[in-house]
Short mmCIF file of C-alpha atoms in Angstrom, two decimals:
data_model
loop_
_atom_site.label_atom_id
_atom_site.label_comp_id
_atom_site.label_asym_id
_atom_site.label_seq_id
_atom_site.Cartn_x
_atom_site.Cartn_y
_atom_site.Cartn_z
CA MET A 64 -165.77 -75.76 -50.84
CA LYS A 65 -165.67 -72.32 -52.40
CA ARG A 66 -161.96 -72.03 -51.74
CA TYR A 67 -161.55 -75.51 -53.37
CA THR A 68 -163.36 -74.31 -56.55
CA ILE A 69 -161.31 -71.15 -56.71
CA LEU A 70 -158.10 -73.20 -56.44
CA LEU A 71 -159.17 -75.45 -59.28
CA PHE A 72 -159.95 -72.45 -61.52
CA PHE A 73 -156.53 -71.03 -60.65
CA LEU A 74 -154.81 -74.31 -61.36
CA ALA A 75 -156.56 -74.63 -64.70
CA ALA A 76 -155.47 -71.15 -65.68
CA LEU A 77 -151.87 -71.92 -64.82
CA LEU A 78 -151.94 -75.13 -66.82
CA THR A 79 -152.73 -73.32 -70.06
CA VAL A 80 -149.12 -72.25 -70.25
CA PHE A 81 -147.83 -75.81 -70.26
CA ALA A 82 -146.86 -77.24 -73.69
CA GLN A 83 -148.74 -80.14 -75.00
CA PRO A 84 -146.85 -83.40 -74.41
CA LYS A 85 -145.48 -85.34 -77.41
CA GLN A 86 -146.64 -88.60 -75.80
CA GLU A 87 -150.24 -88.70 -74.57
CA LEU A 88 -153.13 -91.12 -74.69
CA ARG A 89 -156.11 -89.41 -76.38
CA ALA A 90 -159.02 -91.78 -76.90
CA VAL A 91 -162.70 -92.00 -77.55
CA TRP A 92 -165.35 -94.70 -77.00
CA LEU A 93 -167.13 -95.21 -80.35
CA THR A 94 -170.42 -96.96 -79.41
CA THR A 95 -172.20 -99.28 -81.80
CA LEU A 96 -174.85 -100.35 -79.31
CA GLU A 97 -178.18 -99.43 -80.92
CA GLY A 98 -176.09 -97.23 -83.31
CA LEU A 99 -175.66 -94.57 -80.55
CA ASP A 100 -172.45 -93.25 -82.21
CA TRP A 101 -172.50 -95.30 -85.45
CA PRO A 102 -174.16 -96.27 -87.68
CA SER A 103 -177.17 -93.98 -87.79
CA THR A 104 -178.79 -96.04 -90.58
CA LYS A 105 -179.24 -99.79 -90.66
CA GLY A 106 -179.79 -102.28 -93.49
CA THR A 107 -178.09 -104.64 -95.93
CA SER A 108 -178.50 -102.79 -99.23
CA LEU A 109 -175.58 -101.42 -101.10
CA ALA A 110 -176.85 -97.88 -100.60
CA VAL A 111 -177.02 -98.36 -96.81
CA GLU A 112 -173.54 -99.92 -96.79
CA GLN A 113 -172.07 -96.91 -98.62
CA LYS A 114 -173.86 -94.48 -96.27
CA GLN A 115 -172.50 -96.35 -93.26
CA LYS A 116 -168.95 -96.32 -94.59
CA GLN A 117 -169.17 -92.62 -95.46
CA GLU A 118 -170.48 -91.86 -92.06
CA LEU A 119 -167.75 -93.78 -90.21
CA CYS A 120 -165.07 -92.09 -92.39
CA HIS A 121 -166.55 -88.67 -91.57
CA ILE A 122 -166.45 -89.45 -87.84
CA LEU A 123 -162.85 -90.65 -88.10
CA ASP A 124 -161.88 -87.50 -90.05
CA LEU A 125 -163.31 -85.33 -87.32
CA LEU A 126 -161.56 -87.32 -84.65
CA LYS A 127 -158.26 -87.09 -86.49
CA GLU A 128 -158.70 -83.36 -86.84
CA ALA A 129 -159.09 -83.19 -83.06
CA ASN A 130 -155.83 -85.25 -82.70
CA VAL A 131 -157.50 -88.25 -81.12
CA ASN A 132 -155.01 -91.14 -81.44
CA THR A 133 -156.97 -94.13 -80.11
CA ILE A 134 -160.43 -95.43 -81.11
CA LEU A 135 -162.15 -97.86 -78.77
CA PHE A 136 -164.52 -99.51 -81.29
CA GLN A 137 -167.39 -101.47 -79.78
CA THR A 138 -166.98 -104.94 -81.15
CA ARG A 139 -168.85 -107.24 -78.69
CA ILE A 140 -172.04 -105.67 -77.46
CA ARG A 141 -174.32 -107.94 -75.37
CA GLY A 142 -173.58 -111.53 -76.38
CA THR A 143 -173.54 -110.24 -80.02
CA VAL A 144 -170.79 -108.93 -82.20
CA THR A 145 -170.01 -106.54 -85.10
CA TYR A 146 -167.84 -108.92 -87.07
CA PRO A 147 -168.36 -112.38 -88.63
CA SER A 148 -167.67 -114.61 -85.59
CA ARG A 149 -167.60 -118.37 -85.26
CA ILE A 150 -168.57 -117.99 -81.61
CA GLU A 151 -171.40 -115.44 -81.33
CA PRO A 152 -174.09 -114.07 -83.61
CA TRP A 153 -174.34 -110.73 -85.34
CA ASP A 154 -175.75 -107.70 -83.49
CA GLY A 155 -178.48 -105.81 -85.24
CA CYS A 156 -176.84 -102.43 -85.14
CA VAL A 157 -175.43 -102.71 -88.72
CA SER A 158 -177.90 -104.89 -90.65
CA GLY A 159 -181.01 -103.87 -88.72
CA ARG A 160 -181.76 -107.48 -87.67
CA PHE A 161 -180.04 -109.60 -84.99
CA GLY A 162 -178.33 -112.63 -86.47
CA THR A 163 -178.29 -111.06 -89.95
CA ALA A 164 -174.92 -110.25 -91.52
CA PRO A 165 -174.24 -107.07 -93.49
CA ASN A 166 -172.57 -107.35 -96.85
CA TYR A 167 -169.19 -106.25 -95.47
CA ASP A 168 -167.08 -106.68 -92.36
CA PRO A 169 -167.56 -103.51 -90.20
CA LEU A 170 -164.63 -104.29 -87.92
CA GLN A 171 -162.17 -104.84 -90.81
CA PHE A 172 -163.38 -101.65 -92.50
CA ALA A 173 -162.98 -99.69 -89.22
CA ILE A 174 -159.43 -101.04 -88.85
CA GLU A 175 -158.41 -100.07 -92.32
CA GLU A 176 -159.82 -96.60 -92.13
CA THR A 177 -158.49 -95.91 -88.64
CA HIS A 178 -154.94 -96.96 -89.60
CA LYS A 179 -155.14 -94.89 -92.77
CA ARG A 180 -155.53 -91.87 -90.47
CA GLY A 181 -152.62 -92.78 -88.18
CA MET A 182 -154.80 -93.82 -85.28
CA GLU A 183 -154.83 -96.95 -83.13
CA ILE A 184 -158.03 -99.07 -82.92
CA HIS A 185 -158.89 -101.25 -79.98
CA ALA A 186 -161.66 -103.84 -80.08
CA TRP A 187 -164.05 -102.85 -77.22
CA VAL A 188 -165.43 -106.08 -75.73
CA VAL A 189 -168.31 -105.98 -73.27
CA THR A 190 -167.52 -109.02 -71.12
CA VAL A 191 -169.89 -110.19 -68.33
CA PRO A 192 -173.31 -108.67 -69.07
CA THR A 193 -175.39 -110.12 -71.93
CA GLY A 194 -178.43 -107.86 -71.99
CA LYS A 195 -181.92 -108.51 -70.83
CA TRP A 196 -182.82 -112.10 -70.00
CA ASN A 197 -184.91 -112.49 -73.22
CA SER A 198 -182.65 -110.43 -75.47
CA TYR A 199 -181.20 -112.01 -78.57
CA GLY A 200 -177.65 -112.42 -77.26
CA ALA A 201 -178.81 -113.84 -73.90
CA ARG A 202 -181.22 -116.29 -75.52
CA ASN A 203 -178.43 -117.55 -77.79
CA LEU A 204 -176.05 -118.01 -74.85
CA ARG A 205 -178.73 -119.85 -72.87
CA GLN A 206 -178.91 -122.33 -75.69
CA THR A 207 -175.19 -122.70 -76.38
CA HIS A 208 -173.76 -122.32 -72.84
CA PRO A 209 -176.69 -122.60 -70.34
CA GLU A 210 -174.25 -123.60 -67.59
CA LEU A 211 -172.60 -120.15 -67.66
CA MET A 212 -175.75 -117.99 -67.64
CA ARG A 213 -177.23 -116.33 -64.61
CA HIS A 214 -180.43 -114.31 -64.08
CA VAL A 215 -179.83 -111.06 -62.21
CA GLY A 216 -183.08 -109.13 -61.90
CA GLU A 217 -184.32 -108.54 -65.48
CA ASP A 218 -180.78 -108.95 -66.83
CA ALA A 219 -178.65 -111.85 -67.90
CA CYS A 220 -174.91 -112.25 -67.44
CA LEU A 221 -172.12 -114.75 -67.62
CA ASN A 222 -171.23 -116.22 -64.20
CA PRO A 223 -167.88 -114.71 -63.05
CA GLU A 224 -167.65 -117.39 -60.35
CA ASP A 225 -167.48 -120.26 -62.90
CA SER A 226 -163.98 -120.84 -64.21
CA ARG A 227 -165.39 -121.70 -67.62
CA THR A 228 -166.55 -118.15 -68.06
CA ALA A 229 -162.92 -117.01 -68.24
CA ASP A 230 -162.27 -119.49 -71.00
CA TYR A 231 -165.32 -118.45 -72.92
CA ILE A 232 -164.66 -114.65 -72.87
CA ALA A 233 -160.97 -115.36 -73.59
CA SER A 234 -161.98 -117.32 -76.67
CA ILE A 235 -163.77 -114.26 -78.10
CA CYS A 236 -160.76 -112.04 -77.50
CA GLU A 237 -158.49 -114.74 -79.02
CA GLU A 238 -160.72 -114.87 -82.15
CA ILE A 239 -160.51 -111.08 -82.63
CA THR A 240 -156.72 -110.95 -82.03
CA GLN A 241 -156.02 -113.84 -84.27
CA ARG A 242 -158.14 -112.61 -87.20
CA TYR A 243 -157.68 -108.87 -87.06
CA ASP A 244 -154.90 -106.30 -86.97
CA VAL A 245 -156.28 -104.56 -83.87
CA ASP A 246 -153.89 -102.51 -81.68
CA GLY A 247 -155.66 -103.47 -78.49
CA ILE A 248 -158.37 -105.38 -76.69
CA HIS A 249 -160.46 -103.15 -74.40
CA LEU A 250 -162.56 -104.91 -71.77
CA ASP A 251 -165.76 -103.29 -70.48
CA TYR A 252 -167.88 -104.45 -67.56
CA ILE A 253 -165.03 -106.78 -66.44
CA ARG A 254 -166.60 -106.92 -62.97
CA TYR A 255 -169.46 -108.21 -60.88
CA PRO A 256 -172.89 -106.83 -61.69
CA GLU A 257 -173.75 -104.25 -59.01
CA THR A 258 -176.81 -106.24 -57.93
CA TRP A 259 -174.99 -109.58 -57.67
CA ASN A 260 -175.25 -111.15 -54.22
CA ILE A 261 -171.58 -111.90 -53.42
CA ARG A 262 -171.73 -114.59 -50.80
CA GLY A 263 -168.01 -115.31 -50.35
CA SER A 264 -165.17 -113.03 -49.44
CA ARG A 265 -164.45 -109.91 -51.48
CA GLN A 266 -160.92 -111.20 -52.07
CA GLN A 267 -162.28 -114.35 -53.57
CA ALA A 268 -164.58 -112.33 -55.80
CA ARG A 269 -161.69 -110.21 -56.96
CA ASP A 270 -159.73 -113.39 -57.72
CA ASN A 271 -162.64 -114.57 -59.84
CA ILE A 272 -162.57 -111.42 -61.99
CA THR A 273 -158.78 -111.50 -62.15
CA ARG A 274 -159.04 -115.08 -63.41
CA ILE A 275 -160.98 -113.76 -66.41
CA VAL A 276 -158.41 -111.02 -67.02
CA ARG A 277 -155.52 -113.48 -66.78
CA ALA A 278 -157.14 -115.90 -69.19
CA ILE A 279 -157.63 -113.10 -71.76
CA HIS A 280 -154.08 -111.86 -71.24
CA GLN A 281 -152.67 -115.33 -71.93
CA LYS A 282 -154.65 -115.81 -75.12
CA VAL A 283 -154.02 -112.34 -76.50
CA LYS A 284 -150.34 -111.95 -75.59
CA GLY A 285 -149.72 -115.59 -76.65
CA LEU A 286 -150.78 -114.62 -80.14
CA LYS A 287 -149.58 -111.03 -80.45
CA PRO A 288 -147.64 -109.64 -77.43
CA TRP A 289 -147.87 -106.12 -78.92
CA VAL A 290 -151.68 -105.99 -78.69
CA LYS A 291 -152.47 -103.73 -75.72
CA LEU A 292 -154.85 -105.02 -73.04
CA SER A 293 -156.97 -102.41 -71.25
CA CYS A 294 -160.23 -102.03 -69.36
CA SER A 295 -162.58 -99.37 -68.09
CA PRO A 296 -162.92 -99.72 -64.33
CA LEU A 297 -165.22 -97.67 -62.18
CA GLY A 298 -163.82 -94.13 -61.84
CA LYS A 299 -163.07 -94.45 -58.18
CA PHE A 300 -160.70 -97.28 -57.33
CA ASP A 301 -161.40 -97.42 -53.60
CA ASP A 302 -162.12 -95.12 -50.61
CA LEU A 303 -159.37 -92.52 -50.06
CA THR A 304 -158.22 -91.37 -46.60
CA ARG A 305 -160.02 -88.02 -46.87
CA PHE A 306 -162.45 -88.72 -49.67
CA PRO A 307 -164.82 -91.63 -49.46
CA SER A 308 -166.18 -93.20 -52.66
CA GLY A 309 -169.76 -93.13 -51.53
CA GLY A 310 -170.00 -96.92 -51.66
CA TRP A 311 -169.43 -97.02 -55.45
CA ASN A 312 -165.85 -98.08 -56.22
CA ALA A 313 -164.00 -100.62 -58.30
CA TYR A 314 -162.08 -102.56 -55.65
CA ASN A 315 -164.71 -103.41 -53.05
CA LYS A 316 -168.10 -102.81 -54.70
CA VAL A 317 -167.66 -104.69 -58.02
CA CYS A 318 -164.33 -106.37 -57.23
CA GLN A 319 -162.07 -104.95 -60.02
CA ASN A 320 -158.48 -104.94 -58.86
CA ALA A 321 -157.56 -102.67 -61.75
CA GLN A 322 -154.56 -101.11 -60.16
CA GLY A 323 -153.24 -104.56 -59.28
CA TRP A 324 -153.70 -105.62 -62.93
CA LEU A 325 -151.43 -102.74 -63.97
CA ARG A 326 -148.92 -103.57 -61.30
CA ASP A 327 -148.75 -107.24 -62.24
CA GLY A 328 -148.56 -106.54 -65.98
CA LEU A 329 -151.98 -108.03 -66.83
CA MET A 330 -153.08 -104.66 -68.24
CA ASP A 331 -151.15 -102.17 -70.42
CA GLN A 332 -153.68 -99.30 -70.07
CA LEU A 333 -156.67 -98.24 -67.92
CA TYR A 334 -159.56 -95.95 -68.84
CA PRO A 335 -161.38 -95.38 -65.52
CA MET A 336 -164.87 -94.01 -66.00
CA MET A 337 -164.54 -90.74 -64.11
CA TYR A 338 -168.02 -89.35 -64.85
CA TYR A 339 -168.06 -87.10 -61.79
CA ASP A 340 -166.91 -83.65 -60.84
CA GLY A 341 -165.43 -81.75 -57.93
CA LYS A 342 -164.28 -83.83 -54.99
CA HIS A 343 -165.58 -86.92 -56.74
CA TYR A 344 -163.16 -86.43 -59.67
CA TYR A 345 -159.96 -84.64 -58.65
CA PRO A 346 -158.77 -86.66 -55.65
CA PHE A 347 -159.44 -89.90 -57.48
CA ALA A 348 -157.68 -88.66 -60.59
CA ALA A 349 -154.62 -88.09 -58.39
CA ASP A 350 -154.98 -91.62 -56.94
CA TRP A 351 -155.01 -93.20 -60.40
CA SER A 352 -151.98 -91.09 -61.31
CA GLU A 353 -150.10 -92.20 -58.22
CA HIS A 354 -150.79 -95.93 -59.10
CA ARG A 355 -149.71 -95.96 -62.76
CA TYR A 356 -146.77 -98.39 -62.36
CA ASP A 357 -145.15 -96.81 -65.43
CA ARG A 358 -148.13 -97.78 -67.58
CA GLU A 359 -150.85 -95.61 -69.20
CA ILE A 360 -154.01 -94.33 -67.71
CA ALA A 361 -156.55 -92.06 -69.49
CA ALA A 362 -159.22 -90.29 -67.47
CA GLY A 363 -162.59 -91.34 -68.87
CA LEU A 364 -164.47 -88.10 -69.26
CA GLY A 365 -168.28 -88.09 -69.03
CA ILE A 366 -168.88 -85.58 -71.78
CA TYR A 367 -172.42 -86.93 -72.02
CA ARG A 368 -173.04 -84.94 -68.84
CA LEU A 369 -173.08 -81.81 -70.99
CA ILE A 370 -176.54 -82.55 -72.41
CA ARG A 371 -179.60 -81.41 -70.41
CA SER A 372 -180.99 -84.87 -69.63
CA GLU A 373 -177.68 -86.08 -68.13
CA GLY A 374 -176.73 -83.18 -65.82
CA ASN A 375 -176.49 -80.17 -68.11
CA TRP A 376 -172.84 -79.57 -67.08
CA ASN A 377 -171.11 -76.40 -68.11
CA LEU A 378 -168.32 -76.88 -70.57
CA ASP A 379 -165.88 -75.40 -68.00
CA ALA A 380 -166.26 -78.58 -65.87
CA ILE A 381 -164.84 -80.70 -68.65
CA LYS A 382 -162.16 -78.15 -69.38
CA ARG A 383 -160.90 -78.18 -65.77
CA GLN A 384 -160.84 -81.97 -65.74
CA MET A 385 -158.77 -82.09 -68.88
CA TYR A 386 -156.23 -79.57 -67.62
CA VAL A 387 -155.81 -81.37 -64.33
CA ALA A 388 -155.57 -84.82 -65.98
CA ARG A 389 -152.73 -83.51 -68.19
CA GLN A 390 -150.95 -81.98 -65.17
CA LEU A 391 -151.21 -85.37 -63.41
CA GLY A 392 -149.74 -87.20 -66.45
CA LEU A 393 -153.03 -88.83 -67.35
CA GLY A 394 -154.43 -89.05 -70.91
CA HIS A 395 -158.10 -88.43 -71.68
CA CYS A 396 -160.84 -90.49 -73.21
CA TYR A 397 -164.29 -89.24 -74.21
CA PHE A 398 -167.58 -90.94 -73.54
CA ARG A 399 -169.05 -90.86 -76.16
CA SER A 400 -167.86 -90.05 -79.65
CA ARG A 401 -171.08 -88.36 -80.74
CA PHE A 402 -171.00 -85.73 -78.01
CA LEU A 403 -167.54 -84.76 -79.15
CA THR A 404 -168.12 -84.67 -82.91
CA ASP A 405 -171.45 -82.92 -82.47
CA ASN A 406 -169.55 -80.07 -80.78
CA THR A 407 -171.78 -80.18 -77.74
CA LYS A 408 -171.59 -76.79 -76.01
CA GLY A 409 -168.47 -76.02 -78.09
CA LEU A 410 -166.54 -79.08 -76.79
CA TYR A 411 -165.05 -80.01 -80.13
CA ASP A 412 -163.79 -76.42 -80.70
CA PHE A 413 -162.12 -76.48 -77.34
CA VAL A 414 -160.54 -79.92 -77.90
CA CYS A 415 -159.08 -78.86 -81.26
CA ASP A 416 -157.35 -76.00 -79.30
CA PHE A 417 -156.39 -78.07 -76.23
CA ASP A 418 -154.96 -80.80 -78.45
CA SER A 419 -153.85 -78.57 -81.35
CA TYR A 420 -150.83 -80.78 -82.10
CA PRO A 421 -150.72 -84.52 -82.66
CA ALA A 422 -149.49 -86.79 -79.87
CA VAL A 423 -148.11 -90.30 -80.08
CA VAL A 424 -149.43 -93.05 -77.89
CA PRO A 425 -146.75 -93.71 -75.26
CA PRO A 426 -144.73 -96.90 -75.88
CA MET A 427 -145.60 -100.11 -74.06
CA LEU A 428 -143.55 -101.09 -71.01
CA THR A 429 -141.40 -103.60 -72.84
CA TYR A 430 -137.81 -104.69 -73.42
CA GLN A 431 -138.33 -104.88 -77.17
CA PRO A 432 -135.59 -102.92 -79.07
CA ALA A 433 -136.32 -99.88 -81.06
CA PRO A 434 -136.20 -100.15 -84.87
CA SER A 435 -133.30 -98.75 -86.81
CA ALA A 436 -133.80 -95.35 -88.41
CA PRO A 437 -134.60 -95.01 -92.16
CA THR A 438 -131.28 -94.85 -94.05
CA THR A 439 -132.55 -92.57 -96.90
CA LEU A 440 -134.76 -89.46 -96.78
CA GLN A 441 -135.47 -87.39 -99.85
CA ILE A 442 -137.20 -84.04 -100.13
CA GLU A 443 -138.67 -82.79 -103.43
CA ARG A 444 -139.60 -79.12 -103.34
CA THR A 445 -142.44 -78.14 -105.67
CA THR A 446 -144.73 -75.07 -106.11
CA MET A 447 -147.44 -76.94 -104.26
CA GLY A 448 -145.28 -78.05 -101.31
CA ASP A 449 -142.77 -80.65 -100.25
CA ASN A 450 -142.89 -84.36 -101.23
CA ILE A 451 -141.04 -86.54 -98.69
CA SER A 452 -140.03 -90.15 -99.18
CA TRP A 453 -137.87 -92.50 -97.08
CA SER A 454 -136.69 -96.08 -96.82
CA GLY A 455 -134.33 -98.40 -95.10
CA ALA A 456 -135.69 -98.83 -91.59
CA ILE A 457 -135.52 -102.23 -89.98
CA ASP A 458 -137.79 -103.60 -87.28
CA ASN A 459 -135.68 -105.23 -84.54
CA SER A 460 -138.67 -106.50 -82.59
CA ASP A 461 -140.88 -109.54 -83.02
CA GLY A 462 -143.72 -107.43 -84.44
CA ASP A 463 -142.27 -107.28 -87.95
CA TYR A 464 -144.22 -104.14 -88.85
CA LEU A 465 -143.28 -100.45 -88.91
CA THR A 466 -145.04 -97.10 -89.06
CA TYR A 467 -143.51 -93.70 -89.23
CA ASN A 468 -143.60 -90.37 -87.46
CA VAL A 469 -142.69 -87.24 -89.39
CA TYR A 470 -141.35 -84.01 -87.82
CA ALA A 471 -140.75 -80.60 -89.30
CA SER A 472 -139.27 -77.40 -88.15
CA THR A 473 -137.97 -74.13 -89.68
CA THR A 474 -134.75 -74.55 -87.64
CA GLN A 475 -132.37 -77.42 -87.35
CA PRO A 476 -131.72 -79.78 -85.80
CA VAL A 477 -135.40 -80.73 -85.60
CA ASP A 478 -136.29 -81.47 -81.97
CA ILE A 479 -138.22 -84.76 -81.95
CA THR A 480 -139.03 -84.33 -78.24
CA ASP A 481 -141.22 -81.31 -79.00
CA GLY A 482 -144.72 -82.38 -79.94
CA ARG A 483 -145.19 -79.06 -81.89
CA ASN A 484 -142.80 -80.40 -84.52
CA LEU A 485 -144.96 -83.53 -85.18
CA ILE A 486 -146.82 -83.29 -88.52
CA ALA A 487 -147.76 -86.93 -89.05
CA ILE A 488 -147.92 -89.99 -86.80
CA ARG A 489 -148.21 -93.71 -87.49
CA GLN A 490 -147.79 -93.28 -91.24
CA THR A 491 -148.09 -96.66 -93.04
CA GLN A 492 -146.71 -95.39 -96.35
CA GLN A 493 -143.08 -94.33 -96.78
CA GLN A 494 -144.01 -91.00 -98.39
CA LEU A 495 -145.88 -87.83 -97.43
CA SER A 496 -146.88 -84.65 -99.17
CA VAL A 497 -146.85 -81.38 -97.21
CA ARG A 498 -148.77 -78.50 -98.80
CA ARG A 499 -146.71 -75.32 -98.71
CA SER A 500 -146.86 -71.89 -100.41
CA ALA A 501 -143.91 -70.14 -101.99
CA ASP A 502 -143.98 -67.50 -99.22
CA ASP A 503 -143.54 -70.09 -96.39
CA PRO A 504 -140.08 -70.48 -94.94
CA PRO A 505 -138.42 -73.78 -95.92
CA LEU A 506 -138.89 -76.71 -93.52
CA TYR A 507 -136.35 -79.16 -92.31
CA TYR A 508 -137.72 -82.73 -91.91
CA VAL A 509 -136.81 -85.80 -89.96
CA VAL A 510 -138.55 -89.25 -89.93
CA THR A 511 -138.47 -91.92 -87.28
CA ALA A 512 -139.66 -95.55 -87.48
CA VAL A 513 -142.00 -96.95 -84.87
CA ASN A 514 -142.56 -100.67 -84.14
CA ARG A 515 -145.79 -102.24 -82.89
CA TYR A 516 -144.74 -101.71 -79.27
CA GLY A 517 -144.49 -97.94 -79.78
CA MET A 518 -140.63 -97.93 -79.64
CA GLU A 519 -139.30 -95.15 -81.82
CA SER A 520 -136.03 -95.06 -83.69
CA THR A 521 -133.48 -92.34 -83.92
CA PRO A 522 -134.37 -89.75 -86.59
CA ALA A 523 -133.33 -89.94 -90.25
CA ASN A 524 -132.57 -86.36 -91.30
CA SER A 525 -133.29 -84.72 -94.67
CA GLN A 526 -130.43 -84.40 -97.14
CA LYS A 527 -130.23 -80.65 -96.39
CA VAL A 528 -129.61 -81.38 -92.74
CA LEU A 529 -127.24 -84.18 -93.42
CA ALA A 530 -124.97 -81.92 -95.37
CA ASP A 531 -124.04 -80.24 -92.00
CA SER A 532 -124.17 -83.27 -89.67
CA GLN A 533 -123.17 -86.88 -90.04
CA PRO A 534 -126.14 -89.30 -90.09
CA LEU A 535 -126.36 -92.05 -87.46
CA SER A 536 -124.86 -95.27 -88.84
CA ALA A 537 -122.95 -98.29 -87.65
CA ASN A 538 -119.74 -96.31 -88.18
CA THR A 539 -120.82 -93.43 -85.93
CA LEU A 540 -122.12 -95.52 -83.01
CA ILE A 541 -120.04 -95.53 -79.83
CA PRO A 542 -118.33 -98.95 -79.83
CA ASN A 543 -119.16 -101.53 -77.05
CA ASP A 544 -119.04 -105.28 -76.41
CA GLY A 545 -122.47 -105.43 -74.68
CA ASN A 546 -120.91 -104.85 -71.23
CA ILE A 547 -118.44 -101.93 -71.64
CA LEU A 548 -118.92 -98.76 -73.58
CA ARG A 549 -115.65 -97.12 -74.79
CA VAL A 550 -115.85 -93.35 -75.00
CA GLU A 551 -112.99 -91.64 -76.89
CA ASN A 552 -111.58 -88.26 -75.79
CA CYS A 553 -113.33 -88.51 -72.46
CA ASP A 554 -111.17 -85.83 -70.88
CA GLU A 555 -112.35 -83.25 -73.46
CA LEU A 556 -116.04 -83.76 -72.66
CA PRO A 557 -117.89 -81.36 -70.33
CA GLY A 558 -119.80 -82.83 -67.37
CA ALA A 559 -119.64 -84.56 -64.05
CA PHE A 560 -121.25 -87.84 -64.94
CA TYR A 561 -122.88 -89.71 -67.81
CA ALA A 562 -126.66 -89.87 -68.35
CA ILE A 563 -128.16 -92.64 -70.53
CA TYR A 564 -131.48 -91.95 -72.33
CA SER A 565 -133.88 -94.12 -74.27
CA MET A 566 -134.68 -93.12 -77.88
CA GLN A 567 -137.99 -91.70 -76.58
CA GLY A 568 -135.96 -89.19 -74.55
CA ILE A 569 -136.59 -90.88 -71.23
CA HIS A 570 -133.78 -90.65 -68.68
CA LEU A 571 -132.84 -94.20 -67.67
CA VAL A 572 -129.72 -94.18 -65.51
CA ASN A 573 -126.59 -92.19 -64.46
CA LYS A 574 -123.14 -93.66 -64.82
CA PRO A 575 -119.66 -92.64 -63.42
CA PHE A 576 -117.59 -90.38 -65.70
CA SER A 577 -114.91 -92.50 -67.33
CA SER A 578 -113.64 -93.65 -70.77
CA LEU A 579 -115.06 -97.10 -69.91
CA VAL A 580 -118.82 -97.12 -69.05
CA PHE A 581 -120.48 -100.25 -67.71
CA ILE A 582 -123.72 -101.00 -69.70
CA GLY A 583 -124.20 -104.65 -68.96
CA ASP A 584 -127.34 -103.84 -66.83
CA LEU A 585 -129.16 -102.50 -69.87
CA PRO A 586 -131.35 -104.60 -72.23
CA LYS A 587 -130.63 -104.78 -75.94
CA GLY A 588 -131.62 -101.70 -77.89
CA VAL A 589 -130.37 -98.24 -79.04
CA TYR A 590 -129.49 -95.57 -76.46
CA GLU A 591 -128.20 -92.02 -76.27
CA LEU A 592 -125.21 -91.09 -74.09
CA ARG A 593 -124.97 -87.60 -72.68
CA THR A 594 -122.66 -85.96 -70.19
CA ALA A 595 -124.48 -84.16 -67.36
CA SER A 596 -123.71 -81.73 -64.64
CA TYR A 597 -125.19 -81.33 -61.12
CA THR A 598 -126.89 -78.15 -62.31
CA GLY A 599 -129.00 -80.05 -64.87
CA THR A 600 -127.19 -79.12 -68.10
CA ASN A 601 -126.20 -81.87 -70.42
CA HIS A 602 -124.21 -82.47 -73.62
CA HIS A 603 -124.90 -85.04 -76.33
CA VAL A 604 -122.03 -87.51 -76.75
CA GLY A 605 -123.47 -90.09 -79.20
CA TYR A 606 -125.60 -93.21 -79.63
CA PHE A 607 -124.75 -96.79 -78.89
CA LEU A 608 -126.35 -100.13 -79.71
CA ILE A 609 -126.49 -103.16 -77.39
CA LYS A 610 -127.15 -106.26 -79.51
#
């Protein structure tokens, strides 16, 4: 075990030299249950409302400074909600009284403020449990849907074995998706309660939970296919060959087939609750990484373990977990927000260094085309800094909504694959001011458009850059008829074969070297063509569009 610990320290030290990825899921659970993370004050007066709003904005400012890009905002708590619902009553965390509405819509306010800061917001929905048997939410459900309620010890929950439960939970997710511009629906406790007496087969029990997931998926994606669906399964999916789960795992104990949901496309992301350390964390993190199915998984970090009453972990434990998660290609998600923003044991300071550059949320696994790049980009140099403005991008997907990423570098061309060049992500306005001093070297800028699916356009370059290189336009695209790409002057190009890349820089496929390249096996969208050698070097040829 000592050798195992030394190895982890050595690995963590090595990983410090790795560059921060441009694409990485960095999230936090923001808990409204009993105001644990927010709000710290309750009431319906104007003074309390302003204090709540200021507090939430302060939290979001701190999270943005730490380059968190996804907020999981607790929206359904225990049969109660934090928005004006036609289905369930108000929770008391905002107004101070269950069933009493505040004078504003907390979910709408959270969405607006999160989007202003370039972050995604996912509605966190607690699914099966409804609190204690005599709690406000459970009592309400016992009156409105008594056929779905079950008594489990002192607690109440919706019956996962009744097909009507799937329809009921799906109706809540449908209401949120229909009425709000959320970026995702995040399902919590989408499983059997640990004390439930499962009488049938485990496979049937897993099918019962999957039925709920499928019903939610159909409702959400039927309305807005770009809204991400995710959940927080137990941190250990199942027993591993050399590392048992200790009887506490997602697949067999509580019947969450979370890896299957990724494989089958029912989930876009997972946030496994990996609130353990040592052999209870690292092998299972590797297992999650090996079963990603090209979708996104963020390791749920139990940062609450840093406090004395919850384990009194040393900060180094969380540091090692974050380094290894990044090395495995996993994102990271903090439980809970307050332990991060309170800088528990110096955690916030470390995170601001570990994630010192912004990162974009990786695009969804989709065949939606990328948007076109902005056609104009203007830079105004002033004594206070640079004012950037752009226009002309077109959304080619069914989302009909664009945000923008801005990159800057002291050299050109600006490398948009390097996260260190990102200075702003998910900008909703087509302008940005960058504070600069007269002594700073001039910056070159590029802007890309991003659709709701996370697909990014080619860059629009600043006028200073365009003076030396021709911008991408319909006249500069490599011509094709949707099946055959026609490459001029093929004999003059260096390389042994062609490599085709997505506009996110992902290598897709290699093609034989010829003046006629078959592309009929690619979905519609914009691509980059490069020549490549067997030694790994490549040469940019151009871009092409498949309509």
